[in-house]
Amino acid sequence: MRLVRYGRPGKEKPGLIDDEGKLRDLSGVIGDVDAAALAPKSLRKLEKIAQSSLPLVRGNPRFGVPVARVSKFICIGLNYSDHAAEAGMAAPKEPIVFLKAISALSGPDDAVMMPQGAKKMDWEVELGIVIGSRAQYVSEADAHKYVAGYTVVNDVSERAYQLERGGQWTKGKSFDTFGPVGPWLVTAEDIYDVQDLDLYLDVNGKRMQTGNTSTMIFSVAQIVSYLSKLMTLEPGDVIATGTPPGVGMGRKPQRFLKKGDVMRLGIAGLGEQQQEVVAWSAKR
């Protein structure tokens, strides 16, 4: 099942993409794709609904973040061994954990704004985990029971702020629009093997990143279990699980984003995003 939120920013409605690829409205069934809707019992009820009974949505509305009222946006760094190598960093022995501000969240095709003074904006296609049940001290064996589904995340970064200005990585990760998520949330039971998904990212039509989740250093189960021992994971929390090689910082010569660049990225079975880099604006 592919759950979406569609409409103008701040006015999104819940929906789903049916088996024919058509958008259908869920607002008569649930209030939003939120913590209540992501509970295992709620998802089972949604799965039983006859898709043809739901109203079709005409046109091509904007898609927003597929989860409403995200409480935490958690990221895992250097989680692909070949990406750690291109960054000139040792593969971590434990997951590297940092946070992106919730205000960085944006729709999958919304423009990405270039912050004032940005010099080294970079791209990172990542598998996103969406938590469905409250998780505290869960085992790796049980970790998948706490996952509602998966999505695509672009962990947009400003490397100078992240790596050259001291402190934590969060400062280079949290600018407005630096967290495109979507286009939809695919429920966990519809993904045959989350540790065997192809990822890709293009900039201006040129392939920059190619990878597969099979080369993650820490698996989805390991990440969920590990984080649940550091903090309570709540329904709707989004976890970005790291990026494969091919980021701009790791290229020779380095290549960073500039105004007018277009990123296109996706993950097999989870859909595709596209964003244009635009000048910073206070209006969103």
Tab-separated table of C-alpha atoms in Angstrom:
chain	number	residue	atom	x	y	z
A	1	MET	CA	0.000	0.000	0.000
A	2	ARG	CA	1.305	3.430	-1.010
A	3	LEU	CA	0.116	6.233	1.253
A	4	VAL	CA	0.478	9.875	0.270
A	5	ARG	CA	-0.434	13.370	1.386
A	6	TYR	CA	-1.407	15.705	-1.416
A	7	GLY	CA	-2.316	19.364	-1.812
A	8	ARG	CA	-0.915	22.799	-1.003
A	9	PRO	CA	1.699	23.101	1.781
A	10	GLY	CA	-0.032	22.969	5.126
A	11	LYS	CA	-3.315	21.881	3.519
A	12	GLU	CA	-2.448	18.315	2.509
A	13	LYS	CA	-5.067	15.577	2.447
A	14	PRO	CA	-4.461	11.842	2.950
A	15	GLY	CA	-4.547	9.588	-0.064
A	16	LEU	CA	-3.241	6.392	-1.570
A	17	ILE	CA	-1.908	5.297	-4.920
A	18	ASP	CA	-4.001	2.388	-6.142
A	19	ASP	CA	-2.782	-0.689	-7.992
A	20	GLU	CA	-3.241	1.124	-11.315
A	21	GLY	CA	-1.132	4.070	-10.215
A	22	LYS	CA	-4.107	6.400	-9.700
A	23	LEU	CA	-4.389	8.797	-6.758
A	24	ARG	CA	-7.394	8.204	-4.513
A	25	ASP	CA	-8.654	10.306	-1.624
A	26	LEU	CA	-8.576	8.847	1.899
A	27	SER	CA	-9.942	11.870	3.761
A	28	GLY	CA	-13.308	10.140	4.231
A	29	VAL	CA	-11.566	7.265	6.013
A	30	ILE	CA	-8.743	8.850	8.049
A	31	GLY	CA	-8.014	12.387	9.146
A	32	ASP	CA	-4.386	12.258	7.999
A	33	VAL	CA	-1.423	9.929	7.537
A	34	ASP	CA	-0.385	10.409	11.144
A	35	ALA	CA	0.551	8.384	14.219
A	36	ALA	CA	-2.969	6.972	14.577
A	37	ALA	CA	-3.149	5.895	10.927
A	38	LEU	CA	0.300	4.264	11.093
A	39	ALA	CA	-0.577	1.936	13.966
A	40	PRO	CA	-0.505	-1.726	12.888
A	41	LYS	CA	-4.264	-2.205	13.467
A	42	SER	CA	-5.073	0.935	11.472
A	43	LEU	CA	-2.874	-0.107	8.560
A	44	ARG	CA	-4.559	-3.512	8.455
A	45	LYS	CA	-7.954	-1.804	8.212
A	46	LEU	CA	-6.744	0.413	5.377
A	47	GLU	CA	-5.405	-2.625	3.511
A	48	LYS	CA	-8.896	-4.169	3.532
A	49	ILE	CA	-10.600	-1.183	1.909
A	50	ALA	CA	-11.657	-1.722	-1.694
A	51	GLN	CA	-9.524	0.817	-3.546
A	52	SER	CA	-12.187	1.298	-6.212
A	53	SER	CA	-14.571	2.598	-3.541
A	54	LEU	CA	-12.332	5.592	-2.817
A	55	PRO	CA	-12.826	8.846	-4.771
A	56	LEU	CA	-10.384	9.461	-7.607
A	57	VAL	CA	-8.348	12.665	-7.403
A	58	ARG	CA	-8.233	14.536	-10.699
A	59	GLY	CA	-5.240	16.410	-12.055
A	60	ASN	CA	-1.700	16.286	-10.762
A	61	PRO	CA	-1.660	17.769	-7.273
A	62	ARG	CA	1.507	18.454	-5.335
A	63	PHE	CA	2.651	15.711	-2.958
A	64	GLY	CA	3.760	16.686	0.531
A	65	VAL	CA	5.764	14.746	3.105
A	66	PRO	CA	3.830	11.450	3.300
A	67	VAL	CA	3.698	11.542	7.113
A	68	ALA	CA	1.967	14.262	9.118
A	69	ARG	CA	3.367	15.841	12.283
A	70	VAL	CA	6.758	14.135	12.265
A	71	SER	CA	8.241	14.462	15.755
A	72	LYS	CA	11.832	13.392	14.996
A	73	PHE	CA	13.928	13.416	11.824
A	74	ILE	CA	16.862	11.134	12.658
A	75	CYS	CA	19.810	10.451	10.368
A	76	ILE	CA	22.532	7.831	10.226
A	77	GLY	CA	25.899	8.948	8.828
A	78	LEU	CA	28.519	7.007	6.880
A	79	ASN	CA	26.379	3.883	6.692
A	80	TYR	CA	27.737	2.602	3.357
A	81	SER	CA	31.332	1.408	3.421
A	82	ASP	CA	32.111	2.786	-0.043
A	83	HIS	CA	30.661	6.204	0.874
A	84	ALA	CA	32.827	6.317	4.022
A	85	ALA	CA	35.840	5.585	1.830
A	86	GLU	CA	35.043	8.388	-0.641
A	87	ALA	CA	34.617	10.783	2.306
A	88	GLY	CA	38.052	9.772	3.622
A	89	MET	CA	36.565	8.541	6.893
A	90	ALA	CA	36.847	5.187	8.653
A	91	ALA	CA	33.785	2.955	8.638
A	92	PRO	CA	32.057	3.448	12.003
A	93	LYS	CA	31.953	0.716	14.629
A	94	GLU	CA	28.592	1.992	15.871
A	95	PRO	CA	25.962	3.986	13.966
A	96	ILE	CA	26.716	7.706	13.650
A	97	VAL	CA	23.539	9.488	14.743
A	98	PHE	CA	22.540	13.092	14.095
A	99	LEU	CA	19.292	15.030	13.712
A	100	LYS	CA	17.832	17.216	10.998
A	101	ALA	CA	15.462	19.939	12.149
A	102	ILE	CA	11.787	19.201	11.526
A	103	SER	CA	11.606	22.562	9.721
A	104	ALA	CA	13.859	21.060	7.014
A	105	LEU	CA	11.069	18.714	5.882
A	106	SER	CA	9.618	19.368	2.446
A	107	GLY	CA	7.661	17.614	-0.267
A	108	PRO	CA	9.423	15.293	-2.717
A	109	ASP	CA	9.186	17.688	-5.663
A	110	ASP	CA	9.355	21.006	-3.809
A	111	ALA	CA	12.233	23.315	-4.691
A	112	VAL	CA	15.365	23.147	-2.530
A	113	MET	CA	16.439	26.600	-1.417
A	114	MET	CA	20.097	27.599	-1.402
A	115	PRO	CA	20.859	29.173	2.007
A	116	GLN	CA	22.474	32.585	2.130
A	117	GLY	CA	26.230	32.120	1.964
A	118	ALA	CA	26.037	28.474	0.886
A	119	LYS	CA	29.118	27.287	-1.012
A	120	LYS	CA	29.092	23.490	-0.818
A	121	MET	CA	25.535	22.177	-1.169
A	122	ASP	CA	25.430	18.422	-1.713
A	123	TRP	CA	22.950	15.612	-2.390
A	124	GLU	CA	22.351	12.264	-0.644
A	125	VAL	CA	19.715	9.720	-1.703
A	126	GLU	CA	18.681	7.631	1.310
A	127	LEU	CA	16.229	4.947	2.357
A	128	GLY	CA	13.825	6.387	4.911
A	129	ILE	CA	12.266	4.313	7.690
A	130	VAL	CA	8.903	5.442	9.089
A	131	ILE	CA	8.146	4.197	12.595
A	132	GLY	CA	4.659	2.805	13.212
A	133	SER	CA	4.712	1.795	16.886
A	134	ARG	CA	6.347	3.280	19.977
A	135	ALA	CA	9.732	1.595	20.377
A	136	GLN	CA	11.891	1.372	23.482
A	137	TYR	CA	14.746	-1.120	23.883
A	138	VAL	CA	13.602	-3.398	21.081
A	139	SER	CA	15.712	-6.300	19.853
A	140	GLU	CA	17.019	-6.602	16.311
A	141	ALA	CA	14.822	-9.677	15.872
A	142	ASP	CA	11.703	-7.658	16.688
A	143	ALA	CA	12.720	-4.336	15.139
A	144	HIS	CA	10.745	-4.742	11.907
A	145	LYS	CA	7.513	-5.030	13.910
A	146	TYR	CA	7.890	-1.340	14.810
A	147	VAL	CA	8.254	-0.130	11.216
A	148	ALA	CA	5.175	1.171	9.394
A	149	GLY	CA	6.929	1.503	6.062
A	150	TYR	CA	9.627	3.046	3.927
A	151	THR	CA	10.135	6.123	1.792
A	152	VAL	CA	12.745	8.098	-0.171
A	153	VAL	CA	14.767	10.839	1.543
A	154	ASN	CA	17.158	13.378	0.037
A	155	ASP	CA	19.496	14.326	2.895
A	156	VAL	CA	20.538	17.641	1.354
A	157	SER	CA	23.679	18.987	3.038
A	158	GLU	CA	25.837	22.092	3.104
A	159	ARG	CA	29.330	20.656	3.609
A	160	ALA	CA	31.064	23.846	4.732
A	161	TYR	CA	28.562	24.278	7.567
A	162	GLN	CA	28.643	20.548	8.316
A	163	LEU	CA	32.387	19.953	8.383
A	164	GLU	CA	34.314	23.227	8.432
A	165	ARG	CA	32.558	25.315	11.064
A	166	GLY	CA	32.968	23.146	14.146
A	167	GLY	CA	30.317	21.510	16.289
A	168	GLN	CA	27.825	18.903	15.164
A	169	TRP	CA	26.734	17.932	11.647
A	170	THR	CA	23.185	19.150	12.310
A	171	LYS	CA	24.081	22.730	11.408
A	172	GLY	CA	24.857	21.724	7.813
A	173	LYS	CA	21.771	19.524	7.507
A	174	SER	CA	18.865	21.560	8.853
A	175	PHE	CA	18.285	24.479	6.498
A	176	ASP	CA	14.721	24.925	5.270
A	177	THR	CA	13.868	22.481	2.423
A	178	PHE	CA	16.955	20.295	3.125
A	179	GLY	CA	14.748	17.267	3.865
A	180	PRO	CA	12.607	16.218	0.889
A	181	VAL	CA	10.643	13.069	1.817
A	182	GLY	CA	8.348	10.978	-0.391
A	183	PRO	CA	6.616	10.735	-2.806
A	184	TRP	CA	4.817	8.104	-0.763
A	185	LEU	CA	5.123	5.774	2.181
A	186	VAL	CA	5.153	2.126	1.128
A	187	THR	CA	3.954	-0.124	3.929
A	188	ALA	CA	6.515	-2.606	5.188
A	189	GLU	CA	4.681	-5.761	4.103
A	190	ASP	CA	4.845	-4.568	0.482
A	191	ILE	CA	8.647	-4.547	0.470
A	192	TYR	CA	9.983	-8.054	-0.100
A	193	ASP	CA	13.541	-7.376	1.084
A	194	VAL	CA	14.413	-3.925	2.377
A	195	GLN	CA	18.097	-4.898	2.359
A	196	ASP	CA	18.085	-5.365	-1.424
A	197	LEU	CA	16.796	-2.101	-2.912
A	198	ASP	CA	18.550	-0.143	-5.662
A	199	LEU	CA	19.090	3.594	-5.093
A	200	TYR	CA	20.062	6.285	-7.610
A	201	LEU	CA	20.446	10.042	-7.952
A	202	ASP	CA	20.996	12.215	-11.041
A	203	VAL	CA	21.972	15.875	-11.244
A	204	ASN	CA	20.938	17.608	-14.478
A	205	GLY	CA	20.395	14.212	-16.081
A	206	LYS	CA	23.832	12.821	-15.169
A	207	ARG	CA	23.981	9.793	-12.892
A	208	MET	CA	25.843	10.661	-9.696
A	209	GLN	CA	24.835	7.978	-7.205
A	210	THR	CA	24.159	4.297	-7.673
A	211	GLY	CA	23.879	1.892	-4.784
A	212	ASN	CA	21.973	-0.902	-3.090
A	213	THR	CA	20.820	-1.220	0.495
A	214	SER	CA	22.589	-4.582	0.683
A	215	THR	CA	25.847	-2.673	1.262
A	216	MET	CA	24.615	-0.799	4.326
A	217	ILE	CA	26.986	-1.234	7.258
A	218	PHE	CA	24.086	-1.254	9.723
A	219	SER	CA	20.814	-2.813	8.571
A	220	VAL	CA	17.321	-1.443	9.121
A	221	ALA	CA	16.818	-3.852	12.033
A	222	GLN	CA	20.119	-2.858	13.618
A	223	ILE	CA	19.361	0.856	13.240
A	224	VAL	CA	15.871	0.665	14.752
A	225	SER	CA	17.081	-1.475	17.639
A	226	TYR	CA	20.096	0.771	18.290
A	227	LEU	CA	18.108	4.012	18.231
A	228	SER	CA	15.390	2.577	20.479
A	229	LYS	CA	18.046	2.196	23.177
A	230	LEU	CA	19.062	5.859	22.871
A	231	MET	CA	15.619	7.483	22.609
A	232	THR	CA	11.969	6.559	22.421
A	233	LEU	CA	10.945	6.176	18.800
A	234	GLU	CA	7.423	7.469	18.213
A	235	PRO	CA	4.968	6.654	15.397
A	236	GLY	CA	5.699	8.933	12.455
A	237	ASP	CA	9.376	9.410	13.252
A	238	VAL	CA	11.474	9.376	10.078
A	239	ILE	CA	14.928	7.785	10.005
A	240	ALA	CA	17.268	8.427	7.059
A	241	THR	CA	19.629	5.467	6.895
A	242	GLY	CA	22.696	6.801	5.071
A	243	THR	CA	23.754	7.270	1.463
A	244	PRO	CA	25.735	5.253	-1.093
A	245	PRO	CA	28.813	6.694	-2.863
A	246	GLY	CA	28.681	9.445	-5.462
A	247	VAL	CA	28.019	12.555	-3.401
A	248	GLY	CA	29.487	15.815	-4.673
A	249	MET	CA	31.986	16.077	-1.833
A	250	GLY	CA	33.504	12.715	-2.775
A	251	ARG	CA	33.931	13.399	-6.493
A	252	LYS	CA	37.248	14.396	-8.080
A	253	PRO	CA	37.043	17.267	-8.654
A	254	GLN	CA	34.367	17.997	-6.096
A	255	ARG	CA	31.001	19.034	-7.507
A	256	PHE	CA	28.503	21.048	-5.512
A	257	LEU	CA	24.985	22.224	-6.281
A	258	LYS	CA	24.276	25.623	-7.771
A	259	LYS	CA	21.147	27.581	-8.548
A	260	GLY	CA	19.179	25.967	-11.376
A	261	ASP	CA	20.500	22.433	-10.826
A	262	VAL	CA	17.876	19.670	-10.848
A	263	MET	CA	18.152	16.541	-8.721
A	264	ARG	CA	16.216	13.397	-9.638
A	265	LEU	CA	16.437	10.477	-7.236
A	266	GLY	CA	14.628	7.311	-6.317
A	267	ILE	CA	14.625	3.858	-4.774
A	268	ALA	CA	13.255	0.710	-6.402
A	269	GLY	CA	9.637	0.220	-5.327
A	270	LEU	CA	9.531	3.466	-3.336
A	271	GLY	CA	9.103	6.050	-6.080
A	272	GLU	CA	11.038	9.047	-7.336
A	273	GLN	CA	11.635	12.664	-6.335
A	274	GLN	CA	12.771	15.720	-8.305
A	275	GLN	CA	13.902	19.095	-6.952
A	276	GLU	CA	15.284	22.267	-8.500
A	277	VAL	CA	17.795	24.326	-6.544
A	278	VAL	CA	16.541	27.901	-6.179
A	279	ALA	CA	17.658	31.036	-4.373
A	280	TRP	CA	16.711	31.366	-0.723
A	281	SER	CA	13.376	33.020	-0.038
A	282	ALA	CA	11.454	33.705	3.150
A	283	LYS	CA	8.257	32.740	1.311
A	284	ARG	CA	7.475	29.007	1.160
